mmCIF file of C-alpha atoms in Angstrom:
data_model
loop_
_atom_site.group_PDB
_atom_site.id
_atom_site.type_symbol
_atom_site.label_atom_id
_atom_site.label_comp_id
_atom_site.label_asym_id
_atom_site.label_seq_id
_atom_site.Cartn_x
_atom_site.Cartn_y
_atom_site.Cartn_z
ATOM 1 C CA UNK A 1028 118.780 128.743 73.530
ATOM 2 C CA UNK A 1029 118.603 125.291 75.508
ATOM 3 C CA UNK A 1030 121.045 125.117 78.330
ATOM 4 C CA UNK A 1031 122.576 121.748 76.350
ATOM 5 C CA UNK A 1032 123.302 123.962 73.660
ATOM 6 C CA UNK A 1033 124.712 126.293 75.713
ATOM 7 C CA UNK A 1034 126.891 123.950 77.569
ATOM 8 C CA UNK A 1035 128.164 121.923 74.520
ATOM 9 C CA UNK A 1036 128.755 125.540 72.775
ATOM 10 C CA UNK A 1037 130.753 126.513 76.057
ATOM 11 C CA UNK A 1038 133.472 123.440 75.902
ATOM 12 C CA UNK A 1039 133.624 123.330 72.561
ATOM 13 C CA UNK A 1040 135.208 126.912 72.537
ATOM 14 C CA UNK A 1041 137.022 125.956 75.482
ATOM 15 C CA UNK A 1042 139.065 123.091 73.524
ATOM 16 C CA UNK A 1043 139.573 125.200 70.495
ATOM 17 C CA UNK A 1044 140.903 128.140 72.719
ATOM 18 C CA UNK A 1045 143.338 125.868 73.940
ATOM 19 C CA UNK A 1046 144.640 124.134 71.014
ATOM 20 C CA UNK A 1047 146.075 127.661 70.498
ATOM 21 C CA UNK A 1048 147.857 127.678 73.242
ATOM 22 C CA UNK A 1049 148.647 124.396 72.967
ATOM 23 C CA UNK A 1050 150.234 124.845 69.376
ATOM 24 C CA UNK A 1051 152.139 127.871 70.392
ATOM 25 C CA UNK A 1052 153.952 126.699 73.378
ATOM 26 C CA UNK A 1053 155.016 123.499 71.369
ATOM 27 C CA UNK A 1054 155.694 125.247 68.180
ATOM 28 C CA UNK A 1055 159.200 124.266 67.800
ATOM 29 C CA UNK A 1056 158.725 120.377 68.557
ATOM 30 C CA UNK A 1057 156.891 119.497 65.437
ATOM 31 C CA UNK A 1058 156.125 120.546 62.200
ATOM 32 C CA UNK A 1059 152.972 122.162 61.258
ATOM 33 C CA UNK A 1060 152.041 119.562 58.931
ATOM 34 C CA UNK A 1061 153.577 116.869 60.618
ATOM 35 C CA UNK A 1062 151.032 118.151 63.774
ATOM 36 C CA UNK A 1063 148.232 118.264 61.336
ATOM 37 C CA UNK A 1064 148.254 115.069 58.986
ATOM 38 C CA UNK A 1065 149.283 113.216 62.980
ATOM 39 C CA UNK A 1066 145.855 115.008 64.899
ATOM 40 C CA UNK A 1067 143.867 113.918 61.393
ATOM 41 C CA UNK A 1068 144.996 109.888 61.366
ATOM 42 C CA UNK A 1069 144.762 109.755 65.161
ATOM 43 C CA UNK A 1070 140.920 110.731 64.784
ATOM 44 C CA UNK A 1071 140.589 108.894 61.795
ATOM 45 C CA UNK A 1072 142.256 105.531 63.735
ATOM 46 C CA UNK A 1073 139.425 106.500 66.754
ATOM 47 C CA UNK A 1074 136.450 106.714 64.292
ATOM 48 C CA UNK A 1075 136.824 104.200 61.472
ATOM 49 C CA UNK A 1076 135.828 100.863 63.284
ATOM 50 C CA UNK A 1077 132.718 102.907 64.441
ATOM 51 C CA UNK A 1078 131.908 104.283 61.003
ATOM 52 C CA UNK A 1079 133.126 101.969 58.802
ATOM 53 C CA UNK A 1080 130.282 99.933 58.148
ATOM 54 C CA UNK A 1081 127.846 102.698 57.258
ATOM 55 C CA UNK A 1082 130.386 104.591 54.872
ATOM 56 C CA UNK A 1083 130.665 101.134 53.238
ATOM 57 C CA UNK A 1084 126.615 101.548 52.704
ATOM 58 C CA UNK A 1085 126.565 105.366 52.265
ATOM 59 C CA UNK A 1086 129.638 106.510 49.957
ATOM 60 C CA UNK A 1087 128.148 104.559 46.930
ATOM 61 C CA UNK A 1088 124.981 106.195 47.176
ATOM 62 C CA UNK A 1089 126.327 109.738 47.633
ATOM 63 C CA UNK A 1090 125.570 112.414 44.719
ATOM 64 C CA UNK A 1091 128.549 114.353 42.960
ATOM 65 C CA UNK A 1092 127.756 117.330 44.648
ATOM 66 C CA UNK A 1093 127.798 115.435 47.698
ATOM 67 C CA UNK A 1094 131.212 114.075 47.182
ATOM 68 C CA UNK A 1095 132.381 118.592 45.723
ATOM 69 C CA UNK A 1096 130.700 119.423 49.436
ATOM 70 C CA UNK A 1097 132.535 116.771 51.690
ATOM 71 C CA UNK A 1098 136.104 117.877 49.707
ATOM 72 C CA UNK A 1099 135.296 121.604 50.262
ATOM 73 C CA UNK A 1100 134.700 120.752 54.183
ATOM 74 C CA UNK A 1101 138.151 118.768 54.284
ATOM 75 C CA UNK A 1102 139.609 121.459 52.412
ATOM 76 C CA UNK A 1103 138.096 124.180 54.845
ATOM 77 C CA UNK A 1104 137.920 122.475 58.057
ATOM 78 C CA UNK A 1105 140.156 119.769 58.095
ATOM 79 C CA UNK A 1106 143.290 120.119 56.551
ATOM 80 C CA UNK A 1107 145.304 123.310 55.252
ATOM 81 C CA UNK A 1108 142.554 124.889 57.399
ATOM 82 C CA UNK A 1109 144.474 123.474 60.563
ATOM 83 C CA UNK A 1110 148.385 123.474 58.846
ATOM 84 C CA UNK A 1111 147.898 127.739 58.659
ATOM 85 C CA UNK A 1112 147.119 127.489 62.264
ATOM 86 C CA UNK A 1113 150.138 126.076 63.471
ATOM 87 C CA UNK A 1114 152.444 127.499 60.893
ATOM 88 C CA UNK A 1115 150.871 130.990 61.740
ATOM 89 C CA UNK A 1116 152.217 130.181 65.823
ATOM 90 C CA UNK A 1117 155.708 130.436 64.577
ATOM 91 C CA UNK A 1118 155.225 134.576 64.037
ATOM 92 C CA UNK A 1119 152.415 135.268 66.399
ATOM 93 C CA UNK A 1120 151.303 134.776 69.504
ATOM 94 C CA UNK A 1121 148.048 132.430 70.758
ATOM 95 C CA UNK A 1122 146.411 135.451 72.152
ATOM 96 C CA UNK A 1123 146.699 136.380 68.382
ATOM 97 C CA UNK A 1124 145.573 133.378 66.849
ATOM 98 C CA UNK A 1125 142.296 133.207 69.835
ATOM 99 C CA UNK A 1126 141.817 136.607 68.944
ATOM 100 C CA UNK A 1127 141.085 136.070 64.797
ATOM 101 C CA UNK A 1128 138.973 133.258 65.787
ATOM 102 C CA UNK A 1129 136.420 136.380 66.408
ATOM 103 C CA UNK A 1130 136.508 138.118 62.832
ATOM 104 C CA UNK A 1131 135.012 134.610 61.912
ATOM 105 C CA UNK A 1132 131.345 136.022 62.435
ATOM 106 C CA UNK A 1133 132.313 138.388 59.746
ATOM 107 C CA UNK A 1134 133.126 136.108 57.187
ATOM 108 C CA UNK A 1135 129.871 133.854 57.770
ATOM 109 C CA UNK A 1136 127.588 136.448 57.791
ATOM 110 C CA UNK A 1137 129.283 137.568 54.543
ATOM 111 C CA UNK A 1138 129.248 133.883 52.980
ATOM 112 C CA UNK A 1139 125.520 133.364 54.709
ATOM 113 C CA UNK A 1140 124.537 136.666 52.739
ATOM 114 C CA UNK A 1141 126.743 135.593 49.449
ATOM 115 C CA UNK A 1142 124.558 132.302 49.220
ATOM 116 C CA UNK A 1143 121.255 133.781 49.462
ATOM 117 C CA UNK A 1144 120.449 131.355 52.808
ATOM 118 C CA UNK A 1145 119.873 132.451 56.225
ATOM 119 C CA UNK A 1146 118.518 136.244 56.636
ATOM 120 C CA UNK A 1147 120.400 138.369 58.171
ATOM 121 C CA UNK A 1148 119.210 141.065 60.401
ATOM 122 C CA UNK A 1149 120.634 144.477 61.635
ATOM 123 C CA UNK A 1150 120.456 143.401 65.542
ATOM 124 C CA UNK A 1151 123.641 140.392 64.220
ATOM 125 C CA UNK A 1152 125.508 143.022 62.355
ATOM 126 C CA UNK A 1153 125.370 145.502 65.318
ATOM 127 C CA UNK A 1154 125.810 142.598 67.550
ATOM 128 C CA UNK A 1155 129.054 141.330 65.166
ATOM 129 C CA UNK A 1156 130.361 145.303 66.106
ATOM 130 C CA UNK A 1157 130.065 145.550 69.496
ATOM 131 C CA UNK A 1158 131.693 142.297 70.099
ATOM 132 C CA UNK A 1159 134.798 142.771 67.848
ATOM 133 C CA UNK A 1160 135.155 146.415 69.477
ATOM 134 C CA UNK A 1161 135.660 144.411 72.457
ATOM 135 C CA UNK A 1162 138.083 142.283 70.612
ATOM 136 C CA UNK A 1163 139.909 145.037 69.551
ATOM 137 C CA UNK A 1164 140.622 146.233 73.056
ATOM 138 C CA UNK A 1165 141.930 143.528 74.689
ATOM 139 C CA UNK A 1166 143.952 143.067 71.346
ATOM 140 C CA UNK A 1167 145.328 146.621 71.427
ATOM 141 C CA UNK A 1168 145.425 146.780 75.460
ATOM 142 C CA UNK A 1169 143.610 149.624 75.320
ATOM 143 C CA UNK A 1170 145.610 151.481 73.190
ATOM 144 C CA UNK A 1171 144.681 151.139 69.010
ATOM 145 C CA UNK A 1172 148.434 152.319 68.002
ATOM 146 C CA UNK A 1173 149.265 148.996 69.338
ATOM 147 C CA UNK A 1174 147.737 147.002 66.545
ATOM 148 C CA UNK A 1175 150.118 145.838 63.974
ATOM 149 C CA UNK A 1176 149.795 142.778 61.713
ATOM 150 C CA UNK A 1177 152.658 140.391 60.674
ATOM 151 C CA UNK A 1178 152.784 137.148 58.070
ATOM 152 C CA UNK A 1179 151.866 134.747 60.968
ATOM 153 C CA UNK A 1180 148.583 137.018 61.988
ATOM 154 C CA UNK A 1181 147.664 136.944 58.089
ATOM 155 C CA UNK A 1182 147.901 133.338 58.238
ATOM 156 C CA UNK A 1183 145.701 133.106 60.946
ATOM 157 C CA UNK A 1184 142.940 135.206 59.203
ATOM 158 C CA UNK A 1185 143.526 132.767 56.215
ATOM 159 C CA UNK A 1186 142.497 130.162 58.065
ATOM 160 C CA UNK A 1187 139.499 131.832 59.921
ATOM 161 C CA UNK A 1188 138.258 132.584 56.626
ATOM 162 C CA UNK A 1189 138.666 128.768 55.948
ATOM 163 C CA UNK A 1190 136.775 127.994 58.923
ATOM 164 C CA UNK A 1191 133.706 130.208 58.204
ATOM 165 C CA UNK A 1192 133.476 128.294 54.431
ATOM 166 C CA UNK A 1193 133.431 125.215 56.387
ATOM 167 C CA UNK A 1194 130.560 126.530 59.114
ATOM 168 C CA UNK A 1195 128.741 127.850 55.886
ATOM 169 C CA UNK A 1196 129.224 124.101 54.173
ATOM 170 C CA UNK A 1197 127.886 122.272 57.422
ATOM 171 C CA UNK A 1198 124.335 123.925 56.409
ATOM 172 C CA UNK A 1199 124.327 123.362 52.586
ATOM 173 C CA UNK A 1200 125.258 119.495 52.457
ATOM 174 C CA UNK A 1201 122.277 117.349 51.856
ATOM 175 C CA UNK A 1202 124.036 113.755 52.202
ATOM 176 C CA UNK A 1203 122.984 110.755 54.372
ATOM 177 C CA UNK A 1204 126.279 110.757 56.897
ATOM 178 C CA UNK A 1205 125.998 111.363 60.941
ATOM 179 C CA UNK A 1206 128.407 113.053 63.042
ATOM 180 C CA UNK A 1207 131.000 110.670 63.215
ATOM 181 C CA UNK A 1208 130.736 109.688 59.511
ATOM 182 C CA UNK A 1209 131.130 113.039 58.692
ATOM 183 C CA UNK A 1210 134.526 113.621 60.929
ATOM 184 C CA UNK A 1211 136.221 110.280 59.135
ATOM 185 C CA UNK A 1212 135.042 111.834 55.568
ATOM 186 C CA UNK A 1213 136.177 115.471 56.803
ATOM 187 C CA UNK A 1214 139.427 113.990 58.090
ATOM 188 C CA UNK A 1215 140.281 111.774 55.162
ATOM 189 C CA UNK A 1216 140.054 114.708 52.686
ATOM 190 C CA UNK A 1217 141.990 116.949 54.928
ATOM 191 C CA UNK A 1218 144.948 113.614 54.766
ATOM 192 C CA UNK A 1219 144.796 114.487 51.174
ATOM 193 C CA UNK A 1220 144.964 117.892 50.681
ATOM 194 C CA UNK A 1221 147.829 118.141 53.334
ATOM 195 C CA UNK A 1222 149.804 115.525 51.731
ATOM 196 C CA UNK A 1223 151.647 118.057 49.450
ATOM 197 C CA UNK A 1224 152.064 119.994 52.440
ATOM 198 C CA UNK A 1225 154.230 117.566 54.628
ATOM 199 C CA UNK A 1226 156.189 116.423 50.923
ATOM 200 C CA UNK A 1227 157.137 119.826 51.171
ATOM 201 C CA UNK A 1228 158.293 119.939 54.383
ATOM 202 C CA UNK A 1229 160.439 116.630 53.782
ATOM 203 C CA UNK A 1230 161.947 118.811 51.066
ATOM 204 C CA UNK A 1231 162.581 121.247 52.950
ATOM 205 C CA UNK A 1232 164.488 119.576 55.591
ATOM 206 C CA UNK A 1233 161.505 119.966 58.239
ATOM 207 C CA UNK A 1234 162.261 117.205 61.030
ATOM 208 C CA UNK A 1235 159.450 115.114 60.123
ATOM 209 C CA UNK A 1236 159.802 113.567 64.072
ATOM 210 C CA UNK A 1237 157.294 113.258 66.819
ATOM 211 C CA UNK A 1238 159.004 114.364 70.650
ATOM 212 C CA UNK A 1239 157.136 113.570 74.072
ATOM 213 C CA UNK A 1240 155.771 116.835 73.871
ATOM 214 C CA UNK A 1241 154.872 116.607 70.430
ATOM 215 C CA UNK A 1242 153.065 113.928 70.674
ATOM 216 C CA UNK A 1243 151.112 114.717 73.350
ATOM 217 C CA UNK A 1244 150.362 118.094 72.143
ATOM 218 C CA UNK A 1245 149.259 115.910 69.197
ATOM 219 C CA UNK A 1246 146.666 113.730 71.093
ATOM 220 C CA UNK A 1247 145.295 116.400 72.883
ATOM 221 C CA UNK A 1248 144.784 118.576 69.181
ATOM 222 C CA UNK A 1249 143.438 115.155 67.389
ATOM 223 C CA UNK A 1250 140.416 114.152 70.637
ATOM 224 C CA UNK A 1251 140.118 117.805 71.878
ATOM 225 C CA UNK A 1252 139.938 120.382 69.425
ATOM 226 C CA UNK A 1253 139.148 118.033 65.928
ATOM 227 C CA UNK A 1254 137.351 115.265 67.314
ATOM 228 C CA UNK A 1255 135.312 116.387 70.335
ATOM 229 C CA UNK A 1256 135.082 120.106 69.542
ATOM 230 C CA UNK A 1257 134.068 119.498 65.546
ATOM 231 C CA UNK A 1258 131.449 117.018 67.037
ATOM 232 C CA UNK A 1259 130.011 119.847 69.625
ATOM 233 C CA UNK A 1260 130.258 122.592 66.647
ATOM 234 C CA UNK A 1261 128.174 120.280 63.804
ATOM 235 C CA UNK A 1262 125.927 120.178 66.954
ATOM 236 C CA UNK A 1263 125.304 123.598 67.960
ATOM 237 C CA UNK A 1264 125.496 124.914 64.308
ATOM 238 C CA UNK A 1265 122.126 122.440 63.293
ATOM 239 C CA UNK A 1266 120.585 124.118 66.474
ATOM 240 C CA UNK A 1267 121.279 127.777 65.771
ATOM 241 C CA UNK A 1268 122.114 128.151 62.193
ATOM 242 C CA UNK A 1269 125.907 129.633 60.881
ATOM 243 C CA UNK A 1270 125.388 132.813 61.725
ATOM 244 C CA UNK A 1271 124.040 132.543 65.368
ATOM 245 C CA UNK A 1272 126.557 129.926 65.904
ATOM 246 C CA UNK A 1273 129.457 132.249 64.404
ATOM 247 C CA UNK A 1274 128.845 135.199 66.415
ATOM 248 C CA UNK A 1275 129.376 133.358 69.533
ATOM 249 C CA UNK A 1276 133.254 132.659 68.429
ATOM 250 C CA UNK A 1277 133.641 136.373 70.008
ATOM 251 C CA UNK A 1278 133.457 134.129 73.161
ATOM 252 C CA UNK A 1279 136.890 132.829 72.714
ATOM 253 C CA UNK A 1280 139.185 135.899 73.605
ATOM 254 C CA UNK A 1281 137.275 135.727 76.779
ATOM 255 C CA UNK A 1282 138.314 132.000 77.246
ATOM 256 C CA UNK A 1283 141.927 132.798 76.117
ATOM 257 C CA UNK A 1284 142.249 135.367 78.865
ATOM 258 C CA UNK A 1285 141.271 132.679 81.426
ATOM 259 C CA UNK A 1286 143.479 129.991 80.241
ATOM 260 C CA UNK A 1287 145.982 131.875 80.036
ATOM 261 C CA UNK A 1288 145.916 133.120 83.929
ATOM 262 C CA UNK A 1289 145.654 129.704 84.415
ATOM 263 C CA UNK A 1290 148.176 128.179 82.533
ATOM 264 C CA UNK A 1291 150.617 131.166 81.499
ATOM 265 C CA UNK A 1292 150.447 133.363 84.803
ATOM 266 C CA UNK A 1293 149.062 136.141 82.523
ATOM 267 C CA UNK A 1294 146.336 137.736 84.654
ATOM 268 C CA UNK A 1295 143.869 139.960 83.148
ATOM 269 C CA UNK A 1296 143.931 143.858 83.324
ATOM 270 C CA UNK A 1297 141.348 146.528 83.083
ATOM 271 C CA UNK A 1298 141.226 146.200 79.318
ATOM 272 C CA UNK A 1299 140.377 142.222 79.403
ATOM 273 C CA UNK A 1300 137.234 143.356 81.547
ATOM 274 C CA UNK A 1301 135.677 145.907 79.292
ATOM 275 C CA UNK A 1302 137.089 143.964 76.123
ATOM 276 C CA UNK A 1303 134.936 140.731 77.493
ATOM 277 C CA UNK A 1304 131.656 142.801 78.547
ATOM 278 C CA UNK A 1305 131.547 144.158 75.164
ATOM 279 C CA UNK A 1306 132.050 140.602 73.618
ATOM 280 C CA UNK A 1307 129.525 139.134 75.943
ATOM 281 C CA UNK A 1308 126.838 142.572 74.785
ATOM 282 C CA UNK A 1309 127.668 141.510 71.370
ATOM 283 C CA UNK A 1310 126.947 137.883 71.584
ATOM 284 C CA UNK A 1311 124.015 137.668 73.503
ATOM 285 C CA UNK A 1312 122.361 140.675 70.883
ATOM 286 C CA UNK A 1313 123.465 138.286 67.944
ATOM 287 C CA UNK A 1314 123.111 135.206 68.952
ATOM 288 C CA UNK A 1315 119.238 135.014 70.792
ATOM 289 C CA UNK A 1316 116.558 135.505 68.810
ATOM 290 C CA UNK A 1317 113.790 138.256 69.665
ATOM 291 C CA UNK A 1318 110.809 136.923 71.383
ATOM 292 C CA UNK A 1319 107.752 138.055 70.123
ATOM 293 C CA UNK A 1320 105.278 139.437 73.105
ATOM 294 C CA UNK A 1321 101.399 139.936 72.901
#
C-alpha cells in the first residue's frame, strides 16, 4: 500500500471518528433529520458550482442501471445511513458508535462474497476476527459480561450495514462521474430520501431550528466527515478494493480512544492498549497483499 493511500486513509478515519464525538455532544441541540439534511445541503452548495456543467453533460447519457446505482448510493451513504447515526447517538455513546463501525468489514466481506466480486481469502477472515476481538476488549473493558445492546446500538449497527452496501456499490458503478460529481449525486439523492424523515420530525413536534452549536456541528459534519472524508474514502476504495479498505475501519476505535483523551479527558487504560494491539494486527493481516518471494 503506497504512503499516499495510507495518509488519505488515516485522515478519513480521523474525520469520521470526530464526527461521532461531535454528534453525541450536540444530540440535544439539533434533530437527526435536520442535521442530516443540513449537512447534505451544505455539501451541495459547495460542490454544485464546480460540478454543474459536467453534470449537465453527463447525466443525460447515463443508463438506467447507472441511475439505480446512484440512487442506491444516495440511500446507503447519503441519507438514512447518516440519519440513523445521529438518531442512534441519542441512545448510545459515541464510543459504542465508533465501535460498531468495526463491524462494517464483516458486512462488506459478506456482500462482496454474495455479489461474486473480489475474492476473499482465509487470511482476510482471520484478520477481521483478530481485529474484532480487539474491538470487543475495548467495548467490554476486558469483561465480556459488560457487553450489552439498546435501541441506539441497533440503529448504529443498521447504519453500518448500509455503509457496507455503499462501499461495495462504489466498485460496481460504471458511470463516468468524477468524485465531485458523484458526491453531488449522492447528496442529492440523500436529500430526496431524507425528506419524508424530516417531514415526520416536523409532524412529531421536533424543533427544526439551528442553534449556534448545532450549526457548527453541521458544518463540521458536512465539510469534514462528508465532503473530505467521502472523497478520501472513494480514493482509498478505488486503490484497495472494498474488502481491503473496509477492514481498516477497525482502526477507528483506536482513533476514538485518542480523541476521547484529547477532547473529553477520558484517558486510556490497559484494555485500550490490548484492544488497539489486536486491531492493528488484524488490519495488517487483512489489508496488505501477500508478497511473492522467489
